[in-house]
XYZ file of C-alpha atoms in Angstrom:
562
model
C 82.897 103.600 -31.702
C 82.538 101.159 -29.269
C 78.746 100.498 -26.950
C 79.512 101.172 -23.528
C 80.209 97.816 -21.563
C 77.492 97.287 -18.635
C 79.088 96.700 -15.276
C 77.206 94.591 -13.106
C 77.937 97.635 -9.953
C 76.411 100.286 -11.620
C 72.756 98.791 -10.776
C 71.833 98.782 -14.666
C 69.991 95.632 -15.726
C 68.624 94.856 -19.200
C 65.118 95.188 -19.363
C 63.361 91.987 -18.864
C 61.905 89.820 -22.420
C 58.221 89.276 -21.847
C 57.952 85.693 -22.701
C 60.667 84.865 -19.036
C 57.647 86.677 -17.024
C 54.322 85.524 -19.361
C 56.355 81.968 -19.669
C 56.511 80.042 -23.691
C 53.663 81.797 -25.803
C 50.934 78.352 -27.015
C 50.256 79.578 -29.830
C 54.055 79.465 -30.940
C 55.006 76.083 -29.790
C 57.040 74.619 -28.041
C 59.735 76.151 -27.083
C 62.796 75.328 -27.633
C 65.323 73.437 -25.005
C 67.521 75.171 -23.287
C 71.234 75.454 -24.206
C 69.698 74.755 -27.302
C 71.153 76.439 -30.644
C 72.036 80.430 -30.443
C 68.699 81.703 -28.185
C 69.115 80.902 -24.556
C 66.340 79.326 -23.165
C 63.652 81.601 -21.091
C 64.728 81.986 -16.881
C 61.850 79.184 -16.560
C 63.508 76.881 -18.283
C 66.835 78.299 -17.336
C 65.876 77.522 -13.655
C 68.198 74.609 -11.807
C 66.131 70.882 -11.964
C 67.594 68.711 -9.680
C 66.612 66.655 -6.394
C 67.597 69.532 -4.702
C 64.503 71.879 -6.421
C 62.217 69.551 -4.618
C 60.385 70.487 -0.878
C 60.900 69.118 2.184
C 57.184 67.142 2.445
C 58.189 65.297 -1.127
C 61.566 64.336 0.741
C 59.591 62.710 3.437
C 57.057 61.255 1.433
C 60.028 59.629 -0.651
C 61.663 58.629 2.560
C 58.495 57.046 3.649
C 57.839 54.921 0.448
C 61.168 53.654 0.596
C 60.862 52.409 4.522
C 57.492 51.270 3.870
C 56.608 47.971 6.572
C 52.719 47.404 6.573
C 51.111 47.471 9.995
C 54.357 49.479 10.954
C 51.973 52.942 12.324
C 48.793 51.011 13.401
C 47.410 48.006 14.480
C 44.253 48.085 12.941
C 43.185 44.923 10.999
C 43.052 45.528 7.634
C 40.717 45.149 4.910
C 40.561 41.849 4.257
C 38.221 42.723 0.806
C 41.179 45.415 -0.012
C 42.857 43.788 -4.170
C 45.251 41.728 -3.364
C 48.335 42.515 -5.668
C 51.850 39.531 -6.521
C 54.648 41.517 -4.089
C 56.681 42.716 -6.761
C 56.305 46.366 -6.026
C 58.348 48.455 -4.054
C 55.830 48.076 -1.099
C 55.418 44.525 -0.906
C 59.507 43.542 -0.988
C 60.643 45.606 3.072
C 61.077 43.675 6.211
C 61.325 45.417 9.481
C 64.962 44.904 9.566
C 65.570 45.909 5.821
C 63.669 49.090 6.501
C 65.119 50.184 9.774
C 68.943 49.641 7.791
C 67.708 51.743 5.050
C 66.539 54.773 8.250
C 69.995 54.259 9.523
C 71.349 55.034 6.562
C 69.311 57.737 5.240
C 69.862 59.458 8.499
C 73.679 59.314 8.234
C 73.797 60.989 4.671
C 74.361 64.632 5.653
C 72.642 67.271 8.220
C 69.243 67.576 6.321
C 68.385 64.067 5.515
C 68.989 63.561 9.274
C 66.419 66.282 9.944
C 64.338 65.250 7.844
C 64.750 60.740 8.699
C 65.023 60.711 12.381
C 61.602 60.955 12.501
C 61.186 58.224 10.708
C 64.108 56.131 12.853
C 61.898 56.517 15.950
C 58.090 56.719 14.429
C 58.292 52.560 15.229
C 60.357 51.089 18.031
C 60.737 47.484 18.465
C 62.426 47.192 22.347
C 63.363 43.579 23.337
C 65.527 42.415 26.210
C 66.814 44.311 29.217
C 69.660 45.974 27.552
C 68.155 47.821 24.856
C 65.170 49.414 27.218
C 68.070 50.692 29.475
C 69.330 51.857 26.070
C 66.259 52.863 23.850
C 65.353 55.033 27.239
C 69.105 56.812 27.555
C 68.873 57.593 23.775
C 65.619 59.184 24.872
C 67.107 60.944 28.087
C 69.989 62.787 26.447
C 68.071 63.838 23.117
C 65.958 66.018 26.076
C 69.073 67.451 27.536
C 70.519 68.245 24.555
C 67.751 70.045 23.246
C 67.136 71.843 27.033
C 70.478 73.215 26.486
C 69.945 74.690 23.264
C 66.674 76.295 24.648
C 68.409 77.931 27.042
C 70.860 79.604 24.617
C 68.490 81.031 22.868
C 68.167 78.682 19.466
C 65.748 75.825 20.701
C 61.917 77.029 19.659
C 58.774 77.698 21.731
C 57.898 74.670 22.703
C 58.677 72.256 25.570
C 62.272 69.640 25.579
C 61.090 66.052 24.452
C 64.112 64.867 22.959
C 63.668 61.901 20.743
C 60.417 60.698 22.315
C 58.488 63.174 20.114
C 58.546 61.561 17.382
C 57.742 57.783 18.831
C 54.028 56.611 17.743
C 54.532 52.693 18.011
C 56.194 51.256 21.376
C 56.425 47.699 21.496
C 57.879 46.318 24.637
C 59.194 42.499 24.695
C 60.284 40.805 27.333
C 60.033 37.133 26.754
C 60.921 34.276 29.568
C 64.900 34.038 29.049
C 65.395 37.154 30.716
C 67.329 37.261 33.853
C 65.429 37.542 37.440
C 68.199 40.247 38.452
C 67.503 42.034 35.564
C 63.647 42.723 35.786
C 63.458 45.383 37.804
C 66.050 47.470 35.548
C 63.675 46.493 32.776
C 60.300 47.662 34.506
C 61.926 51.161 35.433
C 63.188 51.429 32.355
C 59.762 50.597 30.184
C 58.065 53.193 32.436
C 60.948 55.642 32.157
C 60.792 55.354 28.438
C 56.672 55.016 28.368
C 57.353 58.531 30.093
C 58.767 60.850 27.205
C 56.943 59.144 24.630
C 54.056 61.717 25.274
C 53.080 61.893 21.373
C 52.298 57.707 21.634
C 49.158 56.372 19.518
C 50.063 52.723 19.336
C 51.300 50.528 22.834
C 52.563 47.428 22.031
C 53.719 44.897 24.845
C 54.862 41.673 24.801
C 55.150 39.747 27.963
C 56.367 36.575 28.898
C 56.432 36.630 32.504
C 54.311 37.731 35.767
C 53.388 41.091 36.370
C 55.259 43.111 39.176
C 52.736 45.279 41.431
C 52.655 49.020 40.856
C 53.586 48.410 37.080
C 49.751 48.668 35.921
C 48.890 51.426 38.077
C 52.650 53.599 36.704
C 51.517 52.343 33.168
C 47.891 54.245 34.138
C 49.727 57.401 34.487
C 52.420 57.168 32.408
C 51.263 56.749 28.957
C 49.336 59.347 27.449
C 45.631 59.744 27.637
C 45.106 59.815 23.830
C 46.442 56.114 23.459
C 44.465 54.772 20.256
C 45.550 51.472 20.005
C 46.381 49.189 22.649
C 47.811 44.934 22.034
C 48.451 43.349 25.343
C 50.297 40.115 25.195
C 50.633 38.023 28.754
C 51.320 34.946 29.733
C 50.719 32.962 32.576
C 47.452 34.938 33.790
C 46.282 34.096 37.044
C 42.677 35.466 37.384
C 41.934 33.841 40.861
C 45.335 33.968 42.464
C 44.467 37.975 42.036
C 47.731 38.029 40.244
C 47.990 41.911 38.860
C 46.613 41.850 34.857
C 44.690 44.241 32.529
C 41.975 42.403 33.294
C 41.826 43.265 37.007
C 42.060 46.000 36.460
C 38.991 48.569 37.052
C 40.579 51.694 35.919
C 43.416 51.041 33.487
C 41.478 50.762 30.735
C 38.634 53.313 31.277
C 41.631 56.002 30.810
C 42.004 56.057 27.969
C 38.730 57.116 26.249
C 40.349 57.511 22.341
C 40.680 53.976 22.189
C 39.773 52.605 19.323
C 41.458 49.242 18.811
C 42.138 46.768 21.874
C 43.759 43.958 21.335
C 43.594 40.836 23.860
C 43.640 38.479 21.490
C 46.863 36.745 22.769
C 46.544 36.553 26.784
C 46.561 33.704 28.085
C 44.774 32.784 31.432
C 46.473 29.522 33.362
C 42.847 29.080 35.576
C 40.189 30.183 32.811
C 38.042 27.414 34.058
C 38.597 27.516 37.949
C 37.810 31.280 37.885
C 34.572 30.379 35.724
C 33.991 27.543 38.113
C 33.661 30.218 41.044
C 31.995 32.748 39.527
C 34.153 35.698 38.612
C 33.354 38.917 38.966
C 34.314 41.460 36.104
C 33.961 45.961 36.753
C 32.203 47.711 34.012
C 34.201 49.935 32.217
C 33.403 52.305 29.408
C 35.372 52.859 25.985
C 33.653 54.753 24.435
C 35.637 54.598 20.983
C 36.153 51.162 20.651
C 35.542 50.195 16.615
C 37.816 46.918 17.217
C 38.302 44.091 19.419
C 40.325 41.452 19.102
C 39.512 38.313 21.634
C 40.978 34.373 21.873
C 38.083 31.869 21.698
C 38.240 31.584 25.670
C 35.137 32.114 27.592
C 36.569 34.212 29.935
C 38.087 36.514 27.850
C 34.606 37.045 25.806
C 32.902 37.326 29.576
C 35.283 40.162 29.994
C 34.858 42.187 26.906
C 31.013 41.733 27.639
C 30.979 43.340 30.647
C 32.517 46.273 29.124
C 30.727 49.299 27.390
C 31.159 49.778 23.646
C 28.936 51.717 21.626
C 30.641 52.216 18.713
C 32.300 47.829 17.861
C 31.404 47.036 15.110
C 34.504 44.836 13.909
C 35.108 41.359 16.306
C 38.533 38.960 15.871
C 38.265 36.141 17.526
C 41.405 33.736 17.244
C 41.471 29.804 17.736
C 45.349 29.887 18.503
C 44.427 31.824 21.962
C 42.155 28.601 22.573
C 42.238 27.331 26.250
C 42.199 23.336 25.869
C 41.239 23.045 29.271
C 37.730 24.687 29.080
C 35.065 22.690 28.831
C 32.995 23.488 25.009
C 30.131 24.449 27.218
C 31.579 27.332 28.848
C 32.175 28.609 25.761
C 28.495 28.608 24.709
C 27.346 30.292 27.622
C 30.145 33.370 27.480
C 29.914 33.771 23.787
C 25.797 33.880 23.963
C 26.092 36.128 26.663
C 28.769 38.555 24.582
C 26.323 38.878 21.331
C 23.418 39.427 23.610
C 25.489 42.522 24.204
C 26.990 43.507 21.858
C 25.569 41.575 18.120
C 23.857 43.922 17.435
C 26.296 46.704 16.574
C 28.467 44.257 15.091
C 28.766 44.541 11.144
C 32.186 42.311 10.215
C 33.010 39.323 12.016
C 36.496 37.898 11.467
C 37.221 34.175 12.446
C 41.081 32.809 13.202
C 42.178 30.059 13.039
C 43.958 27.781 15.348
C 48.276 27.573 14.311
C 47.709 23.732 14.576
C 49.453 21.832 11.592
C 45.967 19.878 11.965
C 43.008 20.758 9.939
C 40.956 20.830 13.002
C 38.470 23.392 12.708
C 37.823 26.154 15.131
C 35.589 25.805 18.490
C 33.393 28.692 17.104
C 31.230 28.033 13.747
C 30.663 31.067 11.828
C 26.779 29.952 11.907
C 26.450 31.344 15.339
C 26.542 34.695 13.994
C 24.424 33.989 10.747
C 21.260 34.475 13.306
C 18.807 37.380 12.221
C 18.218 38.187 15.676
C 21.939 37.575 16.941
C 23.639 39.878 14.605
C 21.127 41.432 12.562
C 23.521 44.331 10.736
C 26.242 42.483 10.069
C 27.636 42.461 6.313
C 30.845 40.805 6.311
C 31.744 37.443 7.365
C 35.656 36.025 7.207
C 36.829 32.695 8.064
C 39.448 29.823 6.926
C 38.101 27.324 4.994
C 38.356 24.673 7.684
C 35.688 26.015 9.593
C 32.422 23.768 9.647
C 30.053 24.730 6.712
C 26.893 25.897 7.265
C 23.127 24.192 6.370
C 19.960 24.608 6.948
C 17.476 23.425 9.791
C 13.976 21.969 9.279
C 12.207 24.964 10.349
C 14.520 27.433 7.494
C 14.010 24.899 4.764
C 10.028 25.928 5.033
C 10.270 29.048 5.070
C 12.173 29.125 1.373
C 9.658 29.725 -1.165
C 11.255 28.779 -4.272
C 11.327 25.262 -5.153
C 14.708 24.890 -6.308
C 16.533 26.681 -4.077
C 14.616 24.250 -0.661
C 15.757 21.533 -3.112
C 18.750 22.833 -3.407
C 19.171 24.069 0.656
C 17.984 20.093 1.268
C 21.290 18.753 -0.539
C 23.018 20.987 1.420
C 21.685 20.197 4.515
C 21.610 16.449 3.673
C 25.886 17.029 2.297
C 26.149 18.452 5.760
C 24.794 15.895 7.939
C 26.398 13.300 6.477
C 30.335 14.473 5.958
C 32.807 13.894 8.309
C 32.952 17.534 9.615
C 29.549 17.796 10.551
C 27.705 20.827 9.746
C 27.995 24.305 11.864
C 26.525 24.927 15.123
C 23.910 26.291 15.538
C 22.304 25.591 12.147
C 20.288 28.434 10.422
C 17.345 28.985 11.228
C 15.954 31.914 9.204
C 16.892 33.705 7.112
C 19.319 36.492 7.199
C 18.631 39.591 5.475
C 22.070 41.722 5.630
C 24.874 39.152 5.362
C 27.100 41.399 1.650
C 30.426 39.544 2.005
C 32.075 36.533 2.592
C 35.662 35.701 2.477
C 37.442 32.611 2.754
C 40.233 32.079 3.443
C 43.205 29.122 3.772
C 41.552 28.426 -0.723
C 43.972 26.714 -2.938
C 43.301 25.100 -6.377
C 44.138 22.111 -5.250
C 41.184 21.881 -3.429
C 38.840 23.452 -5.606
C 39.004 20.071 -8.067
C 35.363 19.474 -8.334
C 36.375 15.511 -8.289
C 38.117 16.167 -5.437
C 35.794 17.074 -1.988
C 37.606 18.824 0.310
C 35.786 21.277 3.355
C 36.751 24.661 0.857
C 33.473 22.710 -1.698
C 31.753 22.473 1.204
C 31.274 25.985 1.901
C 30.920 27.390 -1.378
C 28.023 24.256 -1.786
C 26.595 25.130 0.652
C 26.950 28.816 0.146
C 25.447 28.531 -3.154
C 22.765 26.120 -1.906
C 22.065 28.017 0.749
C 21.011 31.665 -1.198
C 17.043 31.465 -0.735
C 18.228 32.165 3.614
C 21.064 34.576 2.178
C 19.454 37.082 -0.291
C 21.764 39.871 0.510
C 24.855 38.106 -0.292
C 26.509 39.860 -3.128
C 30.381 38.741 -3.270
C 32.330 35.203 -1.746
C 36.525 36.067 -2.014
C 38.932 33.387 -1.826
C 40.986 35.901 0.272
C 44.900 34.645 -0.097
C 43.972 33.128 -3.777
C 44.998 35.200 -6.726
C 44.477 32.499 -9.779
C 46.329 34.768 -12.167
C 49.985 33.685 -10.281
C 48.961 29.724 -10.197
C 51.625 27.575 -11.612
C 48.487 25.240 -12.360
C 47.527 25.282 -15.586
C 44.137 24.726 -15.175
C 43.230 26.945 -12.280
C 41.460 29.141 -14.179
C 39.278 26.657 -16.194
C 38.046 25.824 -12.101
C 37.879 28.762 -10.379
C 35.895 29.448 -14.100
C 33.543 26.519 -13.507
C 32.987 27.612 -9.629
C 32.016 31.092 -10.777
C 29.453 29.780 -13.324
C 27.725 28.207 -10.475
C 27.847 31.016 -8.570
C 26.688 33.186 -11.089
C 23.491 30.848 -11.058
C 22.256 32.111 -7.945
C 23.566 35.753 -8.534
C 26.622 36.130 -6.477
C 30.163 37.613 -7.689
C 32.717 34.680 -6.924
C 36.274 36.297 -7.142
C 40.005 35.576 -6.392
C 42.303 37.477 -3.808
C 42.968 39.999 -6.628
C 38.670 40.787 -7.005
C 38.564 39.344 -10.378
C 35.942 37.709 -11.442
C 36.732 35.167 -14.075
C 34.612 34.170 -16.606
C 34.021 32.231 -19.987
C 33.122 34.172 -23.048
C 32.318 32.832 -26.458
C 33.797 35.462 -29.393
C 31.288 35.691 -32.388
C 32.487 32.982 -35.109
C 33.610 34.705 -38.063
C 32.001 34.018 -41.603
C 33.695 30.828 -43.719
C 35.839 29.974 -40.489
C 35.267 26.235 -38.808
C 36.655 27.399 -35.790
C 34.708 28.979 -32.911
C 36.794 30.646 -30.120
C 36.603 30.978 -26.191
C 38.072 33.449 -24.020
C 38.309 33.341 -20.613
C 37.606 36.325 -19.239
C 38.492 38.308 -15.774
C 37.066 41.165 -14.626
C 38.415 43.815 -12.058
C 35.866 44.373 -9.246
C 37.487 47.345 -8.290
C 37.934 48.829 -11.218
C 35.830 47.614 -13.975
C 39.235 46.652 -16.218
C 39.225 43.649 -18.217
C 41.586 41.281 -19.456
C 40.912 38.296 -21.576
C 42.991 34.749 -21.980
C 41.512 33.167 -25.468
C 41.378 29.110 -25.907
C 40.807 28.104 -29.185
C 38.180 25.469 -29.532
C 38.562 23.180 -32.888
C 35.141 22.138 -34.150
C 34.822 19.576 -36.982
C 32.218 20.512 -39.410
C 30.824 17.609 -41.458
C 31.631 17.423 -45.229
C 28.209 18.389 -47.506
C 26.730 15.327 -48.774
């Protein structure tokens, strides 16, 4: 008699296998793969495991990884001492153009991917010119209208229709001098309208090479969200004495954004800075309670403007020498820098000096020793500068404060070397020891500037920090930012860097390359009965503590016994 047939419409199902519920038994060893042999695998192994089972959150992270571009979501300066790696991985191959092409491809694959990748497409928008600003504004209006109609039909959510403007986190608006005068009015109107539809904007960057129309700052102040966190403002041809509209003369624009954390004004070009300083221009006192990072040009008028600001949590300062006007006397720069440091110097923990964007190798107008006074910047922890800057040198009063004889003699040699160099020492000289400086980063270093038989300004800096160790008791790390010994094509690069590392090791300081690696020379124990001793250049990763070595054999000739 044949067994009764089980039909799917009867509602009877076979009893569940206990292994299907509990999973594989650890004591029985690994389970056989599903679909192999005569016995099928458990239910948890028979489930479909392909890309369709990934949750949307993982897909979004994959898309974000594939379209990553550095500094797309923020203008905050990256940590200069973050370990650098060679650009041979996925995060280092994307350009803004390639990233945008990938985003446009993702939203055209299917509806599901379009719903996920749309926010990536609009999170960082760069608009230049009148025509593109009009198209972007039209896109925001049409997307908001579509959501409004869906909501009227009962298909939308509870939140108000925001369109694609809900995804915009960083908006860059560019306007160059080549724009026709007849198109300027349309550009400004579309810019204000686009800003008004980006209610969740976090970063606003503007690059405007023309004078601003009257009423623009008031309109931006009205429509930019008060939750704006980062602001980059680049403007050419600013005339302060002529009372033209400017972010510097507005008394209420910056104070509206109480959540502002990064303020970048390094590219504001003031044409009448010298005349304005002579006329004694005054700036309003504004309060920015959350600004932690401030970027300025080495322009005395901008330093005077920043000195009038109230920034209680400021700790990161960037001074860009490429924005310094050449018509301003050095007297005004020294005076206004002293006034700025008198107001904010005690709060600074990180100072970064950027060189001038010129083919010449001339140093910047601000010396690095201006921030190494224990009374001016007593809490300074990190100092970053270019190798073209003038090297520090102690004063005669500072030499008398060093108790150790060897350290005092080393500092005296630095004083003599800096006085006789072609560039001269940095001003002002070190008058006293700075107890808090812990990290120093030197940019622009290459292996060609480290050869001991070819004196360069880079070597002057390295010798200065080893010689002035008695005036910098808290110094721990000196790093050559941007220079990676492991990727150098010069076969002598490890040996040269080890030579400098041993000099710094003698004074108790770590010299690291751009990867954060300390290169050392270690001797291996000699094997019994061998006539060869070997040495190895070891690289110690300061971040992870990992150690790799490159072995070098040194042949020693042993004379025959008599």
